[in-house]
Structure formats: structure tokens, C-alpha cells
Short mmCIF file of C-alpha atoms and ligand atoms in Angstrom, two decimals:
data_model
loop_
_atom_site.label_atom_id
_atom_site.label_comp_id
_atom_site.label_asym_id
_atom_site.label_seq_id
_atom_site.Cartn_x
_atom_site.Cartn_y
_atom_site.Cartn_z
CA MET A 95 -26.76 -13.27 7.65
CA GLN A 96 -23.57 -11.17 7.44
CA LEU A 97 -21.63 -10.88 4.13
CA ILE A 98 -18.51 -9.04 3.30
CA ASP A 99 -17.91 -7.75 -0.27
CA ILE A 100 -13.81 -7.81 -0.75
CA ALA A 101 -14.02 -5.77 -3.97
CA VAL A 102 -16.02 -2.65 -4.65
CA ASN A 103 -14.97 0.02 -6.98
CA LEU A 104 -16.63 2.68 -5.23
CA SER A 105 -14.45 5.51 -6.56
CA HIS A 106 -15.62 4.49 -10.19
CA PRO A 107 -17.73 7.48 -11.60
CA SER A 108 -20.74 5.44 -11.98
CA LEU A 109 -20.89 4.59 -8.46
CA ALA A 110 -19.28 7.42 -6.46
CA SER A 111 -22.07 9.92 -7.13
CA GLN A 112 -24.79 7.60 -5.51
CA ALA A 113 -22.49 6.10 -2.71
CA PRO A 114 -24.59 6.80 0.25
CA GLU A 115 -27.69 5.17 -1.11
CA LEU A 116 -25.92 2.43 -2.60
CA LEU A 117 -24.19 1.63 0.97
CA GLU A 118 -27.74 1.65 2.54
CA ARG A 119 -28.97 -0.92 -0.10
CA ALA A 120 -25.91 -3.04 0.80
CA TYR A 121 -26.22 -2.95 4.52
CA ALA A 122 -29.95 -3.74 4.06
CA ALA A 123 -28.99 -6.74 2.01
CA GLY A 124 -26.81 -7.99 4.81
CA VAL A 125 -23.40 -6.95 3.22
CA CYS A 126 -22.01 -5.43 6.54
CA GLN A 127 -18.49 -4.61 5.54
CA MET A 128 -16.65 -3.76 2.21
CA ILE A 129 -13.18 -3.38 0.79
CA LEU A 130 -13.03 -0.51 -1.70
CA THR A 131 -10.44 -1.15 -4.49
CA GLY A 132 -7.61 1.02 -4.96
CA THR A 133 -6.44 0.67 -8.84
CA SER A 134 -4.08 3.68 -9.17
CA LEU A 135 -2.40 6.12 -6.80
CA SER A 136 -5.16 8.63 -7.21
CA GLU A 137 -8.13 5.99 -7.01
CA SER A 138 -6.32 4.59 -4.05
CA ARG A 139 -6.33 8.09 -2.34
CA GLU A 140 -9.96 8.50 -3.29
CA SER A 141 -11.07 5.09 -1.95
CA LEU A 142 -9.50 5.78 1.28
CA GLU A 143 -11.35 9.26 1.41
CA LEU A 144 -14.51 7.64 0.79
CA CYS A 145 -13.83 5.38 3.68
CA HIS A 146 -13.42 8.46 5.87
CA GLN A 147 -16.43 10.13 4.38
CA LEU A 148 -18.95 7.58 4.33
CA ASP A 149 -18.10 5.48 7.46
CA ALA A 150 -17.66 7.63 10.61
CA SER A 151 -17.75 4.35 12.73
CA GLY A 152 -14.45 3.19 10.96
CA GLN A 153 -15.92 -0.25 11.30
CA ARG A 154 -17.51 -1.06 7.80
CA LEU A 155 -15.46 0.52 5.09
CA PHE A 156 -11.99 -0.33 4.45
CA SER A 157 -9.68 -0.03 1.24
CA THR A 158 -6.86 -1.42 -0.61
CA ALA A 159 -3.85 0.83 -2.08
CA GLY A 160 -2.17 -0.20 -5.30
CA VAL A 161 -1.64 0.24 -8.97
CA HIS A 162 -3.62 -2.03 -11.34
CA PRO A 163 -1.72 -3.85 -14.27
CA HIS A 164 -3.68 -1.54 -16.47
CA ASP A 165 -2.04 1.25 -15.00
CA ALA A 166 1.43 -0.25 -14.74
CA ALA A 167 2.87 2.14 -17.24
CA SER A 168 2.48 5.04 -14.87
CA TRP A 169 4.67 3.23 -12.27
CA ASP A 170 7.92 5.11 -11.83
CA GLY A 171 10.69 5.81 -9.33
CA ASN A 172 8.48 7.79 -7.07
CA SER A 173 5.39 5.19 -7.00
CA SER A 174 6.71 3.06 -4.27
CA SER A 175 7.11 5.80 -1.64
CA ALA A 176 3.88 7.39 -2.51
CA LEU A 177 2.15 4.04 -2.22
CA ARG A 178 4.00 3.33 1.02
CA ALA A 179 2.47 6.49 2.64
CA LEU A 180 -1.00 5.43 1.68
CA LEU A 181 -0.39 1.91 2.93
CA THR A 182 0.34 3.02 6.44
CA GLU A 183 -3.12 4.52 6.86
CA SER A 184 -5.31 2.62 9.36
CA GLN A 185 -8.28 1.95 6.91
CA VAL A 186 -6.03 0.45 4.29
CA ARG A 187 -5.82 -3.23 4.77
CA ALA A 188 -4.03 -4.61 1.72
CA VAL A 189 -1.57 -3.97 -1.04
CA GLY A 190 -3.31 -3.79 -4.43
CA GLU A 191 -4.95 -4.21 -6.90
CA CYS A 192 -1.66 -5.27 -8.53
CA GLY A 193 -0.92 -8.07 -10.73
CA LEU A 194 -0.71 -9.19 -14.46
CA ASP A 195 -3.09 -8.73 -17.29
CA PHE A 196 -1.91 -10.46 -20.48
CA ASP A 197 -5.55 -10.65 -21.80
CA ARG A 198 -5.96 -6.74 -22.64
CA ASP A 199 -2.29 -5.68 -22.24
CA PHE A 200 -3.29 -1.95 -21.59
CA SER A 201 0.41 -1.53 -20.16
CA PRO A 202 3.48 -3.21 -21.59
CA ARG A 203 4.26 -6.65 -20.06
CA PRO A 204 7.89 -5.56 -18.62
CA ALA A 205 6.01 -2.71 -16.88
CA GLN A 206 3.32 -4.93 -15.39
CA VAL A 207 6.08 -7.17 -13.92
CA ARG A 208 8.04 -4.36 -12.48
CA ALA A 209 5.00 -2.59 -10.80
CA LEU A 210 4.02 -6.00 -9.41
CA GLU A 211 7.31 -7.01 -7.98
CA GLU A 212 7.72 -3.59 -6.54
CA GLN A 213 4.33 -3.84 -4.83
CA LEU A 214 5.08 -7.18 -3.60
CA ALA A 215 8.27 -5.94 -2.08
CA LEU A 216 6.19 -3.27 -0.22
CA ALA A 217 3.87 -5.96 1.07
CA VAL A 218 6.81 -7.95 2.61
CA GLU A 219 8.37 -4.75 3.93
CA LEU A 220 5.10 -3.61 5.51
CA GLN A 221 3.90 -7.32 6.21
CA MET A 222 0.42 -6.68 4.57
CA PRO A 223 -1.74 -8.95 2.71
CA VAL A 224 -1.70 -8.55 -1.28
CA PHE A 225 -4.81 -8.12 -3.41
CA LEU A 226 -3.93 -9.72 -6.90
CA HIS A 227 -5.33 -9.38 -10.28
CA GLU A 228 -4.44 -12.03 -13.01
CA ARG A 229 -5.98 -12.45 -16.37
CA ASN A 230 -4.59 -14.79 -18.72
CA ALA A 231 -0.96 -14.63 -17.06
CA SER A 232 -1.30 -17.52 -14.59
CA GLN A 233 2.17 -19.02 -15.42
CA ARG A 234 4.13 -15.79 -15.06
CA MET A 235 2.21 -14.85 -11.94
CA LEU A 236 2.95 -18.23 -10.20
CA GLU A 237 6.76 -17.81 -11.02
CA ILE A 238 6.80 -14.31 -9.48
CA LEU A 239 4.65 -15.43 -6.48
CA ARG A 240 7.09 -18.41 -5.72
CA GLU A 241 9.85 -15.93 -5.36
CA PHE A 242 8.03 -14.05 -2.78
CA ARG A 243 5.38 -16.35 -0.99
CA ASP A 244 7.53 -17.34 1.95
CA ARG A 245 7.93 -13.63 2.94
CA LEU A 246 4.33 -12.42 2.32
CA PRO A 247 1.81 -13.04 5.22
CA ALA A 248 -1.18 -13.59 2.80
CA ALA A 249 -2.51 -12.98 -0.78
CA VAL A 250 -5.84 -13.42 -2.49
CA LEU A 251 -6.33 -13.91 -6.19
CA HIS A 252 -9.42 -11.71 -6.64
CA CYS A 253 -11.95 -12.69 -9.49
CA PHE A 254 -10.58 -15.90 -10.18
CA THR A 255 -11.73 -16.95 -13.72
CA GLY A 256 -8.86 -19.39 -14.66
CA GLU A 257 -8.73 -23.13 -15.26
CA ARG A 258 -8.07 -26.05 -12.89
CA CYS A 259 -4.33 -25.96 -13.16
CA ALA A 260 -3.97 -22.24 -12.32
CA LEU A 261 -6.47 -22.61 -9.26
CA TYR A 262 -4.39 -25.56 -8.01
CA GLY A 263 -1.16 -23.65 -8.49
CA TYR A 264 -2.49 -20.70 -6.37
CA LEU A 265 -3.88 -23.06 -3.71
CA ASP A 266 -0.47 -24.85 -3.57
CA LEU A 267 0.98 -21.47 -2.78
CA ASP A 268 -1.59 -21.20 0.03
CA LEU A 269 -3.35 -18.25 -1.84
CA HIS A 270 -6.96 -17.25 -1.01
CA ILE A 271 -9.35 -17.07 -3.84
CA GLY A 272 -12.03 -14.42 -4.55
CA ILE A 273 -15.12 -15.48 -6.61
CA THR A 274 -17.23 -12.82 -8.35
CA GLY A 275 -20.56 -12.92 -10.53
CA TRP A 276 -18.33 -14.43 -13.31
CA VAL A 277 -19.65 -17.83 -11.98
CA CYS A 278 -23.25 -16.47 -12.89
CA ASP A 279 -22.24 -16.14 -16.51
CA GLU A 280 -23.45 -19.12 -18.66
CA ARG A 281 -21.36 -17.89 -21.67
CA ARG A 282 -17.89 -17.92 -19.87
CA GLY A 283 -18.29 -19.02 -16.29
CA THR A 284 -19.51 -22.46 -16.32
CA HIS A 285 -15.96 -24.08 -16.29
CA LEU A 286 -15.69 -22.66 -12.83
CA HIS A 287 -18.64 -24.55 -11.42
CA PRO A 288 -16.83 -27.87 -10.77
CA LEU A 289 -13.82 -26.21 -9.22
CA LEU A 290 -15.79 -24.24 -6.47
CA GLY A 291 -15.84 -27.23 -4.39
CA ASP A 292 -12.00 -27.61 -4.54
CA ILE A 293 -11.45 -24.26 -2.68
CA PRO A 294 -11.01 -24.77 1.03
CA ALA A 295 -13.48 -22.90 3.07
CA ASN A 296 -10.93 -21.00 4.90
CA ARG A 297 -9.36 -19.79 1.53
CA LEU A 298 -12.73 -18.54 -0.19
CA MET A 299 -13.95 -15.13 -0.25
CA LEU A 300 -16.80 -13.42 -2.18
CA GLU A 301 -16.94 -10.08 -4.13
CA THR A 302 -18.96 -8.30 -6.53
CA ASP A 303 -16.33 -6.17 -8.38
CA ALA A 304 -19.14 -3.51 -8.54
CA PRO A 305 -19.83 -1.79 -10.90
CA PHE A 306 -18.57 -4.48 -13.21
CA LEU A 307 -19.81 -7.99 -13.62
CA LEU A 308 -23.43 -7.61 -12.77
CA PRO A 309 -24.51 -11.36 -12.18
CA ARG A 310 -26.42 -12.44 -15.28
CA THR A 311 -28.63 -14.84 -13.16
CA LEU A 312 -29.93 -11.82 -11.12
CA ARG A 313 -33.60 -11.32 -11.32
CA PRO A 314 -35.22 -8.76 -11.65
CA LYS A 315 -32.31 -7.22 -13.70
CA PRO A 316 -31.43 -3.62 -12.31
CA ARG A 317 -32.39 -0.82 -15.02
CA SER A 318 -29.01 0.71 -14.59
CA GLY A 319 -27.27 -2.52 -15.67
CA ARG A 320 -24.58 -1.89 -13.08
CA ASN A 321 -23.38 -4.19 -10.47
CA GLU A 322 -23.47 -3.00 -6.88
CA PRO A 323 -22.55 -4.60 -3.28
CA ALA A 324 -26.43 -5.34 -2.45
CA PHE A 325 -26.24 -7.95 -5.17
CA LEU A 326 -23.49 -10.14 -3.53
CA GLY A 327 -26.27 -12.58 -2.30
CA GLU A 328 -26.68 -13.56 -5.92
CA VAL A 329 -22.85 -14.79 -6.11
CA LEU A 330 -23.26 -16.41 -2.58
CA ARG A 331 -26.29 -18.50 -4.13
CA GLU A 332 -24.52 -19.65 -7.19
CA VAL A 333 -21.29 -20.47 -5.25
CA ALA A 334 -23.23 -22.37 -2.53
CA ARG A 335 -25.18 -24.20 -5.15
CA HIS A 336 -22.08 -25.60 -6.78
CA ARG A 337 -20.29 -26.40 -3.36
CA GLY A 338 -23.52 -28.07 -2.30
CA GLN A 339 -23.62 -26.05 0.91
CA SER A 340 -26.24 -24.00 2.50
CA GLU A 341 -26.12 -20.28 1.87
CA GLN A 342 -26.10 -19.80 5.57
CA THR A 343 -22.99 -21.90 6.07
CA LEU A 344 -21.11 -20.31 3.03
CA ALA A 345 -21.89 -16.94 4.28
CA GLN A 346 -20.50 -17.70 7.88
CA GLN A 347 -17.33 -19.12 6.12
CA THR A 348 -16.59 -16.61 3.63
CA THR A 349 -17.32 -13.77 6.17
CA ALA A 350 -15.01 -15.33 8.82
CA CYS A 351 -12.36 -15.67 6.00
CA ALA A 352 -12.52 -12.19 4.73
CA ARG A 353 -12.54 -10.83 8.43
CA ALA A 354 -9.26 -12.76 9.39
CA PHE A 355 -7.65 -11.84 5.95
CA PHE A 356 -8.13 -8.20 6.18
CA THR A 357 -8.22 -7.98 9.90
CA LEU A 358 -11.80 -6.57 10.22
CA PRO A 359 -13.67 -5.95 13.40
CA THR A 360 -16.60 -8.02 14.21
CA ILE A 361 -19.94 -6.24 13.63
CA LEU A 362 -22.78 -7.00 16.05
ZN1 ZN B 687 -9.21 -6.97 -11.07
#
């Protein structure tokens, strides 16, 4: 069985120091390719650097480059050209993580909107897919995406945690949907269970968002308390159960979907 983890924050300090062992465990668990998440200009550079350092084959590790809404206050007149340079690197496969987070509001909302719109403009210019983050901001996100969608090749709403109307809004715009171990959380993820079957198989991808969102159903629990790509199978199990599919079939579908979305090579 082959799986692809579309969101690994490998440049996060808690993972970067033990990255080689972590990748070995991921490969042993069938996670054959990973997309490292870039969340700021410096983290995006670091993620790309980790792709080069840790994957001599150039076939297994890829990254995104972008500025997260939490960091949107740092977006200035130079950001777009700095980001464009990173996006032309061959291992960088999507613009992002970019988006809106009206839940934590770490950056002022007008700054979040500006950074998002300028990153969407870059995706249009370079004809690259977009890796989107949205929390408690689906209405504004949908308004902005409607302006850009016709000119964008593809976009994934990563770590979808919203309600049915938001999901249908994104699917109506022909977006892809990323699902994390949020669905394994009995305190806040159960509203997603009846929605999982509504996501078309060619629009659904799986992610750990490691080191965050350790699946609460995972046994035994790792002593570190941290999530890692090797645990993607737990997300697969939970999603397959609620879609009424075999894990095998869902793995094949989500892997094919991620490979097409990020234009990844086939691994034999
Ligand atoms: Zn995110």
C-alpha cells in the first residue's frame, strides 16, 4: 500500500532534528512521498532545503512555498518577488500554505486578505496549484476564491474542519479537500464523519499536518505526543470507515489524487 502525506511541517523544530529517522519510519509505514509545508518565506526556504538534503533521488520529498495567514502581517512589497523565486524551484509543487484564519487572528484580517490575494495572483501567473488554510473564515474565503478560480489550475483546502455548507461551497468551486487526524478527535471532529462520503474520490487527499494533530484514536500513543507521517494510516483507517470503503481502495484513490494534484512521479 502506498500513501502520500500532503502536509508535513518538517521544518518545525520538534521534527527537523530527527528528520532522517522520521522519514525512515514513514517509508516503512508505506508513506512513500511527502509534501513539506512552507508557512513563511524562511520556513519555505528551509522546507525546500530539507527536500534537497534528505532526498537525493528527488522522487520522494516535495514542498510548498507560501506565507500562512498567521504570518500575513509580515507580507510586504518584496514578498511576492521573493516567493516567486522559490516557486520556480523544481521540488516546489504548490503555492501556500496561504489563506485566512479568523479563529486565532494572529495577523490582522486585512493583512491576511492581501497576502492571500497576492499569493493567488502568483499561482495564476505561474499556473501552479494552491495549498489553502481556512479556519472560521469560509464565507470570505469562498468570495475571494470565486474571483480567482477560473484562472487557477487547482487548489486544495487543507485540513478541512468546517461544516457541510462550507464543504459544498468548496466542492462547487471544484476544490480538492485535505483531511487530517481531526476526524479522529471525538471532541471536535465527529461532525465531519457524515460529510466524508460526500467528497468525490478524485478530490480527496490525506494528511497528518505533523507535528500537529496526533490522531486521538492512535494506539499505542507515542510517548512524544507528537504526530508524524508514519501515522497517516490512522487517518486512512478512520476516513475509510466513514466512507464505507476498504483501506486499500481509499489508499489507491487518495494516492492517485495527490500524485495528479502535485504532479509527483510514480514510485515503484
Ligand atoms: Zn493549515
